[in-house]
Amino acid sequence: MGAGGIPNRAINIFEGRKLDDEGEPNTRSDLYQNGKLKQSRWYGPDGKAVRNRDYFHQDSHRNHKFPHDHNWNWANNPPRDPNWVEPDYKNFN
Ligand SMILES: [Zn+2]
């Protein structure tokens, strides 16, 4: 169990355009673009994404606050909820 902002799971670092929807179970992936952290994604026990944290992306309507999170629900298609929510730093760190 993490405390004081210490991540409570393994982190894989990627550089590039996007993260995969599925990854190593119970890990976090961090996506960097040009050396800047763009996105974190958490994977559940089955390896499917459960949460995103976006540090920056297009915001043409200027209606996003950064960073923010997106929930994933694999009962939906696509599973990523387009609506953003406040970051959950307690459960996703
Ligand atoms: Zn977003």
PDB file of N, CA and C and ligand atoms in Angstrom:
ATOM      1  N   MET A   1       0.857  -1.195   0.000  1.00  0.00           N
ATOM      2  CA  MET A   1       0.000   0.000   0.000  1.00  0.00           C
ATOM      3  C   MET A   1       0.883   1.231   0.000  1.00  0.00           C
ATOM      4  N   GLY A   2       0.705   2.101  -0.957  1.00  0.00           N
ATOM      5  CA  GLY A   2       1.543   3.291  -1.067  1.00  0.00           C
ATOM      6  C   GLY A   2       1.138   4.359  -0.077  1.00  0.00           C
ATOM      7  N   ALA A   3       2.099   5.160   0.287  1.00  0.00           N
ATOM      8  CA  ALA A   3       1.840   6.295   1.163  1.00  0.00           C
ATOM      9  C   ALA A   3       2.783   7.413   0.771  1.00  0.00           C
ATOM     10  N   GLY A   4       2.341   8.631   1.022  1.00  0.00           N
ATOM     11  CA  GLY A   4       3.190   9.771   0.751  1.00  0.00           C
ATOM     12  C   GLY A   4       3.603   9.906  -0.692  1.00  0.00           C
ATOM     13  N   GLY A   5       2.726   9.469  -1.604  1.00  0.00           N
ATOM     14  CA  GLY A   5       3.010   9.636  -3.014  1.00  0.00           C
ATOM     15  C   GLY A   5       3.957   8.610  -3.589  1.00  0.00           C
ATOM     16  N   ILE A   6       4.313   7.599  -2.808  1.00  0.00           N
ATOM     17  CA  ILE A   6       5.193   6.548  -3.324  1.00  0.00           C
ATOM     18  C   ILE A   6       4.341   5.539  -4.088  1.00  0.00           C
ATOM     19  N   PRO A   7       4.638   5.312  -5.365  1.00  0.00           N
ATOM     20  CA  PRO A   7       3.812   4.381  -6.147  1.00  0.00           C
ATOM     21  C   PRO A   7       3.791   2.993  -5.514  1.00  0.00           C
ATOM     22  N   ASN A   8       2.617   2.377  -5.551  1.00  0.00           N
ATOM     23  CA  ASN A   8       2.448   1.086  -4.895  1.00  0.00           C
ATOM     24  C   ASN A   8       2.485  -0.067  -5.881  1.00  0.00           C
ATOM     25  N   ARG A   9       3.094   0.156  -7.028  1.00  0.00           N
ATOM     26  CA  ARG A   9       3.186  -0.925  -8.010  1.00  0.00           C
ATOM     27  C   ARG A   9       4.322  -0.608  -8.981  1.00  0.00           C
ATOM     28  N   ALA A  10       4.683  -1.610  -9.760  1.00  0.00           N
ATOM     29  CA  ALA A  10       5.755  -1.417 -10.732  1.00  0.00           C
ATOM     30  C   ALA A  10       5.324  -0.440 -11.813  1.00  0.00           C
ATOM     31  N   ILE A  11       6.280   0.318 -12.316  1.00  0.00           N
ATOM     32  CA  ILE A  11       6.019   1.307 -13.358  1.00  0.00           C
ATOM     33  C   ILE A  11       6.869   0.976 -14.570  1.00  0.00           C
ATOM     34  N   ASN A  12       6.220   0.918 -15.725  1.00  0.00           N
ATOM     35  CA  ASN A  12       6.936   0.749 -16.983  1.00  0.00           C
ATOM     36  C   ASN A  12       6.929   2.079 -17.730  1.00  0.00           C
ATOM     37  N   ILE A  13       8.070   2.450 -18.256  1.00  0.00           N
ATOM     38  CA  ILE A  13       8.223   3.743 -18.927  1.00  0.00           C
ATOM     39  C   ILE A  13       8.216   3.543 -20.441  1.00  0.00           C
ATOM     40  N   PHE A  14       7.431   4.357 -21.129  1.00  0.00           N
ATOM     41  CA  PHE A  14       7.374   4.295 -22.586  1.00  0.00           C
ATOM     42  C   PHE A  14       7.572   5.686 -23.162  1.00  0.00           C
ATOM     43  N   GLU A  15       8.120   5.721 -24.364  1.00  0.00           N
ATOM     44  CA  GLU A  15       8.267   6.969 -25.104  1.00  0.00           C
ATOM     45  C   GLU A  15       7.552   6.748 -26.428  1.00  0.00           C
ATOM     46  N   GLY A  16       6.657   7.647 -26.797  1.00  0.00           N
ATOM     47  CA  GLY A  16       5.988   7.446 -28.078  1.00  0.00           C
ATOM     48  C   GLY A  16       4.628   8.091 -28.122  1.00  0.00           C
ATOM     49  N   ARG A  17       3.774   7.551 -28.973  1.00  0.00           N
ATOM     50  CA  ARG A  17       2.496   8.185 -29.263  1.00  0.00           C
ATOM     51  C   ARG A  17       1.398   7.782 -28.296  1.00  0.00           C
ATOM     52  N   LYS A  18       1.299   6.487 -27.986  1.00  0.00           N
ATOM     53  CA  LYS A  18       0.206   6.058 -27.123  1.00  0.00           C
ATOM     54  C   LYS A  18       0.565   4.792 -26.364  1.00  0.00           C
ATOM     55  N   LEU A  19      -0.173   4.575 -25.279  1.00  0.00           N
ATOM     56  CA  LEU A  19      -0.013   3.364 -24.488  1.00  0.00           C
ATOM     57  C   LEU A  19      -1.010   2.317 -24.958  1.00  0.00           C
ATOM     58  N   ASP A  20      -0.682   1.055 -24.736  1.00  0.00           N
ATOM     59  CA  ASP A  20      -1.598  -0.026 -25.092  1.00  0.00           C
ATOM     60  C   ASP A  20      -2.781  -0.073 -24.127  1.00  0.00           C
ATOM     61  N   ASP A  21      -3.915  -0.556 -24.644  1.00  0.00           N
ATOM     62  CA  ASP A  21      -5.109  -0.702 -23.803  1.00  0.00           C
ATOM     63  C   ASP A  21      -4.948  -1.820 -22.781  1.00  0.00           C
ATOM     64  N   GLU A  22      -4.066  -2.766 -23.087  1.00  0.00           N
ATOM     65  CA  GLU A  22      -3.800  -3.846 -22.148  1.00  0.00           C
ATOM     66  C   GLU A  22      -2.301  -3.914 -21.891  1.00  0.00           C
ATOM     67  N   GLY A  23      -1.958  -4.279 -20.680  1.00  0.00           N
ATOM     68  CA  GLY A  23      -0.551  -4.305 -20.308  1.00  0.00           C
ATOM     69  C   GLY A  23      -0.284  -5.347 -19.245  1.00  0.00           C
ATOM     70  N   GLU A  24       0.835  -5.180 -18.594  1.00  0.00           N
ATOM     71  CA  GLU A  24       1.239  -6.101 -17.540  1.00  0.00           C
ATOM     72  C   GLU A  24       0.284  -5.927 -16.367  1.00  0.00           C
ATOM     73  N   PRO A  25      -0.297  -7.025 -15.855  1.00  0.00           N
ATOM     74  CA  PRO A  25      -1.288  -6.891 -14.775  1.00  0.00           C
ATOM     75  C   PRO A  25      -0.735  -6.146 -13.562  1.00  0.00           C
ATOM     76  N   ASN A  26      -1.586  -5.321 -12.973  1.00  0.00           N
ATOM     77  CA  ASN A  26      -1.271  -4.621 -11.715  1.00  0.00           C
ATOM     78  C   ASN A  26      -0.023  -3.751 -11.806  1.00  0.00           C
ATOM     79  N   THR A  27       0.136  -3.106 -12.944  1.00  0.00           N
ATOM     80  CA  THR A  27       1.241  -2.157 -13.101  1.00  0.00           C
ATOM     81  C   THR A  27       0.699  -0.820 -13.577  1.00  0.00           C
ATOM     82  N   ARG A  28       1.607   0.139 -13.601  1.00  0.00           N
ATOM     83  CA  ARG A  28       1.323   1.449 -14.181  1.00  0.00           C
ATOM     84  C   ARG A  28       2.300   1.645 -15.326  1.00  0.00           C
ATOM     85  N   SER A  29       1.825   2.235 -16.399  1.00  0.00           N
ATOM     86  CA  SER A  29       2.695   2.643 -17.486  1.00  0.00           C
ATOM     87  C   SER A  29       2.691   4.151 -17.577  1.00  0.00           C
ATOM     88  N   ASP A  30       3.872   4.714 -17.794  1.00  0.00           N
ATOM     89  CA  ASP A  30       4.011   6.155 -17.990  1.00  0.00           C
ATOM     90  C   ASP A  30       4.464   6.414 -19.419  1.00  0.00           C
ATOM     91  N   LEU A  31       3.758   7.330 -20.075  1.00  0.00           N
ATOM     92  CA  LEU A  31       4.070   7.675 -21.459  1.00  0.00           C
ATOM     93  C   LEU A  31       4.723   9.050 -21.513  1.00  0.00           C
ATOM     94  N   TYR A  32       5.889   9.080 -22.117  1.00  0.00           N
ATOM     95  CA  TYR A  32       6.606  10.345 -22.296  1.00  0.00           C
ATOM     96  C   TYR A  32       6.615  10.726 -23.762  1.00  0.00           C
ATOM     97  N   GLN A  33       6.471  12.019 -24.014  1.00  0.00           N
ATOM     98  CA  GLN A  33       6.643  12.559 -25.362  1.00  0.00           C
ATOM     99  C   GLN A  33       7.614  13.716 -25.280  1.00  0.00           C
ATOM    100  N   ASN A  34       8.700  13.608 -26.016  1.00  0.00           N
ATOM    101  CA  ASN A  34       9.741  14.643 -26.010  1.00  0.00           C
ATOM    102  C   ASN A  34      10.205  14.939 -24.589  1.00  0.00           C
ATOM    103  N   GLY A  35      10.317  13.886 -23.794  1.00  0.00           N
ATOM    104  CA  GLY A  35      10.847  14.025 -22.446  1.00  0.00           C
ATOM    105  C   GLY A  35       9.843  14.510 -21.425  1.00  0.00           C
ATOM    106  N   LYS A  36       8.598  14.767 -21.848  1.00  0.00           N
ATOM    107  CA  LYS A  36       7.580  15.246 -20.909  1.00  0.00           C
ATOM    108  C   LYS A  36       6.573  14.144 -20.613  1.00  0.00           C
ATOM    109  N   LEU A  37       6.227  13.981 -19.332  1.00  0.00           N
ATOM    110  CA  LEU A  37       5.219  12.989 -18.966  1.00  0.00           C
ATOM    111  C   LEU A  37       3.865  13.420 -19.508  1.00  0.00           C
ATOM    112  N   LYS A  38       3.305  12.586 -20.392  1.00  0.00           N
ATOM    113  CA  LYS A  38       2.024  12.911 -21.028  1.00  0.00           C
ATOM    114  C   LYS A  38       0.866  12.186 -20.368  1.00  0.00           C
ATOM    115  N   GLN A  39       1.086  10.903 -20.017  1.00  0.00           N
ATOM    116  CA  GLN A  39      -0.030  10.089 -19.551  1.00  0.00           C
ATOM    117  C   GLN A  39       0.470   8.941 -18.676  1.00  0.00           C
ATOM    118  N   SER A  40      -0.322   8.625 -17.660  1.00  0.00           N
ATOM    119  CA  SER A  40      -0.123   7.399 -16.894  1.00  0.00           C
ATOM    120  C   SER A  40      -1.346   6.526 -17.084  1.00  0.00           C
ATOM    121  N   ARG A  41      -1.128   5.211 -17.113  1.00  0.00           N
ATOM    122  CA  ARG A  41      -2.252   4.270 -17.255  1.00  0.00           C
ATOM    123  C   ARG A  41      -2.044   3.126 -16.285  1.00  0.00           C
ATOM    124  N   TRP A  42      -3.115   2.795 -15.567  1.00  0.00           N
ATOM    125  CA  TRP A  42      -3.076   1.699 -14.607  1.00  0.00           C
ATOM    126  C   TRP A  42      -3.782   0.493 -15.193  1.00  0.00           C
ATOM    127  N   TYR A  43      -3.178  -0.672 -14.994  1.00  0.00           N
ATOM    128  CA  TYR A  43      -3.758  -1.927 -15.472  1.00  0.00           C
ATOM    129  C   TYR A  43      -4.203  -2.779 -14.291  1.00  0.00           C
ATOM    130  N   GLY A  44      -5.353  -3.402 -14.437  1.00  0.00           N
ATOM    131  CA  GLY A  44      -5.920  -4.226 -13.385  1.00  0.00           C
ATOM    132  C   GLY A  44      -5.337  -5.624 -13.380  1.00  0.00           C
ATOM    133  N   PRO A  45      -5.886  -6.493 -12.530  1.00  0.00           N
ATOM    134  CA  PRO A  45      -5.371  -7.860 -12.390  1.00  0.00           C
ATOM    135  C   PRO A  45      -5.425  -8.664 -13.688  1.00  0.00           C
ATOM    136  N   ASP A  46      -6.346  -8.309 -14.580  1.00  0.00           N
ATOM    137  CA  ASP A  46      -6.449  -9.028 -15.859  1.00  0.00           C
ATOM    138  C   ASP A  46      -5.639  -8.340 -16.967  1.00  0.00           C
ATOM    139  N   GLY A  47      -4.906  -7.304 -16.614  1.00  0.00           N
ATOM    140  CA  GLY A  47      -4.085  -6.609 -17.601  1.00  0.00           C
ATOM    141  C   GLY A  47      -4.823  -5.559 -18.398  1.00  0.00           C
ATOM    142  N   LYS A  48      -6.133  -5.429 -18.172  1.00  0.00           N
ATOM    143  CA  LYS A  48      -6.894  -4.424 -18.903  1.00  0.00           C
ATOM    144  C   LYS A  48      -6.798  -3.073 -18.188  1.00  0.00           C
ATOM    145  N   ALA A  49      -6.743  -2.010 -18.977  1.00  0.00           N
ATOM    146  CA  ALA A  49      -6.630  -0.674 -18.400  1.00  0.00           C
ATOM    147  C   ALA A  49      -7.836  -0.376 -17.511  1.00  0.00           C
ATOM    148  N   VAL A  50      -7.588   0.269 -16.381  1.00  0.00           N
ATOM    149  CA  VAL A  50      -8.675   0.658 -15.483  1.00  0.00           C
ATOM    150  C   VAL A  50      -8.718   2.168 -15.272  1.00  0.00           C
ATOM    151  N   ARG A  51      -7.634   2.854 -15.589  1.00  0.00           N
ATOM    152  CA  ARG A  51      -7.568   4.287 -15.283  1.00  0.00           C
ATOM    153  C   ARG A  51      -6.477   4.947 -16.114  1.00  0.00           C
ATOM    154  N   ASN A  52      -6.754   6.154 -16.551  1.00  0.00           N
ATOM    155  CA  ASN A  52      -5.755   7.011 -17.181  1.00  0.00           C
ATOM    156  C   ASN A  52      -5.553   8.245 -16.335  1.00  0.00           C
ATOM    157  N   ARG A  53      -4.362   8.778 -16.375  1.00  0.00           N
ATOM    158  CA  ARG A  53      -4.166  10.168 -15.912  1.00  0.00           C
ATOM    159  C   ARG A  53      -3.510  10.935 -17.051  1.00  0.00           C
ATOM    160  N   ASP A  54      -4.157  12.014 -17.451  1.00  0.00           N
ATOM    161  CA  ASP A  54      -3.642  12.826 -18.550  1.00  0.00           C
ATOM    162  C   ASP A  54      -2.996  14.079 -17.982  1.00  0.00           C
ATOM    163  N   TYR A  55      -1.749  14.301 -18.398  1.00  0.00           N
ATOM    164  CA  TYR A  55      -1.016  15.486 -17.945  1.00  0.00           C
ATOM    165  C   TYR A  55      -1.126  16.614 -18.960  1.00  0.00           C
ATOM    166  N   PHE A  56      -1.257  16.246 -20.228  1.00  0.00           N
ATOM    167  CA  PHE A  56      -1.582  17.236 -21.265  1.00  0.00           C
ATOM    168  C   PHE A  56      -2.127  16.515 -22.473  1.00  0.00           C
ATOM    169  N   HIS A  57      -3.003  17.150 -23.187  1.00  0.00           N
ATOM    170  CA  HIS A  57      -3.462  16.709 -24.502  1.00  0.00           C
ATOM    171  C   HIS A  57      -4.226  17.862 -25.115  1.00  0.00           C
ATOM    172  N   GLN A  58      -4.754  17.670 -26.314  1.00  0.00           N
ATOM    173  CA  GLN A  58      -5.509  18.729 -26.986  1.00  0.00           C
ATOM    174  C   GLN A  58      -6.661  19.187 -26.102  1.00  0.00           C
ATOM    175  N   ASP A  59      -6.864  20.467 -26.079  1.00  0.00           N
ATOM    176  CA  ASP A  59      -7.923  21.042 -25.235  1.00  0.00           C
ATOM    177  C   ASP A  59      -8.523  22.237 -25.971  1.00  0.00           C
ATOM    178  N   SER A  60      -9.037  21.949 -27.176  1.00  0.00           N
ATOM    179  CA  SER A  60      -9.457  23.039 -28.068  1.00  0.00           C
ATOM    180  C   SER A  60     -10.610  23.848 -27.470  1.00  0.00           C
ATOM    181  N   HIS A  61     -11.413  23.213 -26.628  1.00  0.00           N
ATOM    182  CA  HIS A  61     -12.522  23.949 -25.997  1.00  0.00           C
ATOM    183  C   HIS A  61     -12.132  24.502 -24.630  1.00  0.00           C
ATOM    184  N   ARG A  62     -10.897  24.272 -24.242  1.00  0.00           N
ATOM    185  CA  ARG A  62     -10.384  24.781 -22.964  1.00  0.00           C
ATOM    186  C   ARG A  62     -11.306  24.418 -21.808  1.00  0.00           C
ATOM    187  N   ASN A  63     -11.777  23.177 -21.827  1.00  0.00           N
ATOM    188  CA  ASN A  63     -12.681  22.729 -20.764  1.00  0.00           C
ATOM    189  C   ASN A  63     -12.078  21.572 -19.961  1.00  0.00           C
ATOM    190  N   HIS A  64     -10.768  21.429 -20.035  1.00  0.00           N
ATOM    191  CA  HIS A  64     -10.090  20.411 -19.233  1.00  0.00           C
ATOM    192  C   HIS A  64      -9.230  21.087 -18.185  1.00  0.00           C
ATOM    193  N   LYS A  65      -9.114  20.387 -17.062  1.00  0.00           N
ATOM    194  CA  LYS A  65      -8.177  20.788 -16.025  1.00  0.00           C
ATOM    195  C   LYS A  65      -7.101  19.709 -15.983  1.00  0.00           C
ATOM    196  N   PHE A  66      -5.870  20.099 -15.953  1.00  0.00           N
ATOM    197  CA  PHE A  66      -4.772  19.116 -15.964  1.00  0.00           C
ATOM    198  C   PHE A  66      -4.016  19.148 -14.638  1.00  0.00           C
ATOM    199  N   PRO A  67      -3.562  17.958 -14.153  1.00  0.00           N
ATOM    200  CA  PRO A  67      -3.900  16.638 -14.697  1.00  0.00           C
ATOM    201  C   PRO A  67      -5.333  16.248 -14.336  1.00  0.00           C
ATOM    202  N   HIS A  68      -5.841  15.290 -15.068  1.00  0.00           N
ATOM    203  CA  HIS A  68      -7.160  14.721 -14.762  1.00  0.00           C
ATOM    204  C   HIS A  68      -7.126  13.231 -15.082  1.00  0.00           C
ATOM    205  N   ASP A  69      -8.140  12.519 -14.616  1.00  0.00           N
ATOM    206  CA  ASP A  69      -8.207  11.073 -14.821  1.00  0.00           C
ATOM    207  C   ASP A  69      -9.376  10.711 -15.742  1.00  0.00           C
ATOM    208  N   HIS A  70      -9.284   9.540 -16.326  1.00  0.00           N
ATOM    209  CA  HIS A  70     -10.401   8.929 -17.068  1.00  0.00           C
ATOM    210  C   HIS A  70     -10.569   7.500 -16.544  1.00  0.00           C
ATOM    211  N   ASN A  71     -11.798   7.123 -16.266  1.00  0.00           N
ATOM    212  CA  ASN A  71     -12.086   5.738 -15.903  1.00  0.00           C
ATOM    213  C   ASN A  71     -12.223   4.885 -17.152  1.00  0.00           C
ATOM    214  N   TRP A  72     -11.954   3.614 -16.990  1.00  0.00           N
ATOM    215  CA  TRP A  72     -12.168   2.639 -18.064  1.00  0.00           C
ATOM    216  C   TRP A  72     -13.218   1.636 -17.588  1.00  0.00           C
ATOM    217  N   ASN A  73     -14.142   1.306 -18.458  1.00  0.00           N
ATOM    218  CA  ASN A  73     -15.156   0.297 -18.166  1.00  0.00           C
ATOM    219  C   ASN A  73     -15.272  -0.601 -19.394  1.00  0.00           C
ATOM    220  N   TRP A  74     -14.800  -1.834 -19.241  1.00  0.00           N
ATOM    221  CA  TRP A  74     -14.716  -2.728 -20.399  1.00  0.00           C
ATOM    222  C   TRP A  74     -16.060  -3.283 -20.807  1.00  0.00           C
ATOM    223  N   ALA A  75     -17.127  -2.918 -20.091  1.00  0.00           N
ATOM    224  CA  ALA A  75     -18.470  -3.250 -20.559  1.00  0.00           C
ATOM    225  C   ALA A  75     -18.903  -2.273 -21.654  1.00  0.00           C
ATOM    226  N   ASN A  76     -18.181  -1.164 -21.785  1.00  0.00           N
ATOM    227  CA  ASN A  76     -18.498  -0.163 -22.798  1.00  0.00           C
ATOM    228  C   ASN A  76     -17.562  -0.293 -23.990  1.00  0.00           C
ATOM    229  N   ASN A  77     -17.978   0.260 -25.110  1.00  0.00           N
ATOM    230  CA  ASN A  77     -17.147   0.265 -26.314  1.00  0.00           C
ATOM    231  C   ASN A  77     -17.192   1.656 -26.937  1.00  0.00           C
ATOM    232  N   PRO A  78     -16.099   2.409 -26.917  1.00  0.00           N
ATOM    233  CA  PRO A  78     -14.799   2.024 -26.341  1.00  0.00           C
ATOM    234  C   PRO A  78     -14.827   2.068 -24.815  1.00  0.00           C
ATOM    235  N   PRO A  79     -13.917   1.346 -24.176  1.00  0.00           N
ATOM    236  CA  PRO A  79     -13.957   1.250 -22.715  1.00  0.00           C
ATOM    237  C   PRO A  79     -13.558   2.530 -21.984  1.00  0.00           C
ATOM    238  N   ARG A  80     -12.764   3.386 -22.629  1.00  0.00           N
ATOM    239  CA  ARG A  80     -12.302   4.593 -21.947  1.00  0.00           C
ATOM    240  C   ARG A  80     -13.424   5.624 -21.903  1.00  0.00           C
ATOM    241  N   ASP A  81     -13.737   6.090 -20.689  1.00  0.00           N
ATOM    242  CA  ASP A  81     -14.772   7.109 -20.524  1.00  0.00           C
ATOM    243  C   ASP A  81     -14.228   8.441 -21.019  1.00  0.00           C
ATOM    244  N   PRO A  82     -14.878   9.073 -22.000  1.00  0.00           N
ATOM    245  CA  PRO A  82     -14.366  10.354 -22.505  1.00  0.00           C
ATOM    246  C   PRO A  82     -14.477  11.491 -21.483  1.00  0.00           C
ATOM    247  N   ASN A  83     -15.340  11.336 -20.494  1.00  0.00           N
ATOM    248  CA  ASN A  83     -15.483  12.372 -19.471  1.00  0.00           C
ATOM    249  C   ASN A  83     -14.353  12.252 -18.457  1.00  0.00           C
ATOM    250  N   TRP A  84     -13.774  13.360 -18.111  1.00  0.00           N
ATOM    251  CA  TRP A  84     -12.664  13.321 -17.159  1.00  0.00           C
ATOM    252  C   TRP A  84     -13.170  13.551 -15.754  1.00  0.00           C
ATOM    253  N   VAL A  85     -12.401  13.074 -14.805  1.00  0.00           N
ATOM    254  CA  VAL A  85     -12.706  13.231 -13.378  1.00  0.00           C
ATOM    255  C   VAL A  85     -11.454  13.732 -12.668  1.00  0.00           C
ATOM    256  N   GLU A  86     -11.634  14.184 -11.456  1.00  0.00           N
ATOM    257  CA  GLU A  86     -10.495  14.639 -10.662  1.00  0.00           C
ATOM    258  C   GLU A  86      -9.527  13.470 -10.437  1.00  0.00           C
ATOM    259  N   PRO A  87      -8.239  13.738 -10.384  1.00  0.00           N
ATOM    260  CA  PRO A  87      -7.283  12.659 -10.135  1.00  0.00           C
ATOM    261  C   PRO A  87      -7.543  11.966  -8.802  1.00  0.00           C
ATOM    262  N   ASP A  88      -7.460  10.644  -8.820  1.00  0.00           N
ATOM    263  CA  ASP A  88      -7.590   9.838  -7.598  1.00  0.00           C
ATOM    264  C   ASP A  88      -6.173   9.434  -7.184  1.00  0.00           C
ATOM    265  N   TYR A  89      -5.547  10.323  -6.421  1.00  0.00           N
ATOM    266  CA  TYR A  89      -4.144  10.101  -6.052  1.00  0.00           C
ATOM    267  C   TYR A  89      -4.010   9.012  -4.982  1.00  0.00           C
ATOM    268  N   LYS A  90      -5.112   8.704  -4.309  1.00  0.00           N
ATOM    269  CA  LYS A  90      -5.040   7.710  -3.247  1.00  0.00           C
ATOM    270  C   LYS A  90      -4.964   6.302  -3.835  1.00  0.00           C
ATOM    271  N   ASN A  91      -5.849   6.012  -4.756  1.00  0.00           N
ATOM    272  CA  ASN A  91      -5.912   4.666  -5.312  1.00  0.00           C
ATOM    273  C   ASN A  91      -5.065   4.478  -6.564  1.00  0.00           C
ATOM    274  N   PHE A  92      -4.741   5.573  -7.208  1.00  0.00           N
ATOM    275  CA  PHE A  92      -3.935   5.491  -8.422  1.00  0.00           C
ATOM    276  C   PHE A  92      -2.753   6.428  -8.272  1.00  0.00           C
ATOM    277  N   ASN A  93      -1.659   5.844  -7.820  1.00  0.00           N
ATOM    278  CA  ASN A  93      -0.482   6.664  -7.547  1.00  0.00           C
ATOM    279  C   ASN A  93       0.757   6.034  -8.169  1.00  0.00           C
TER     280      ASN A  93
HETATM  281 ZN    ZN B   1      -8.112  13.557 -20.877  1.00  0.00          ZN
END
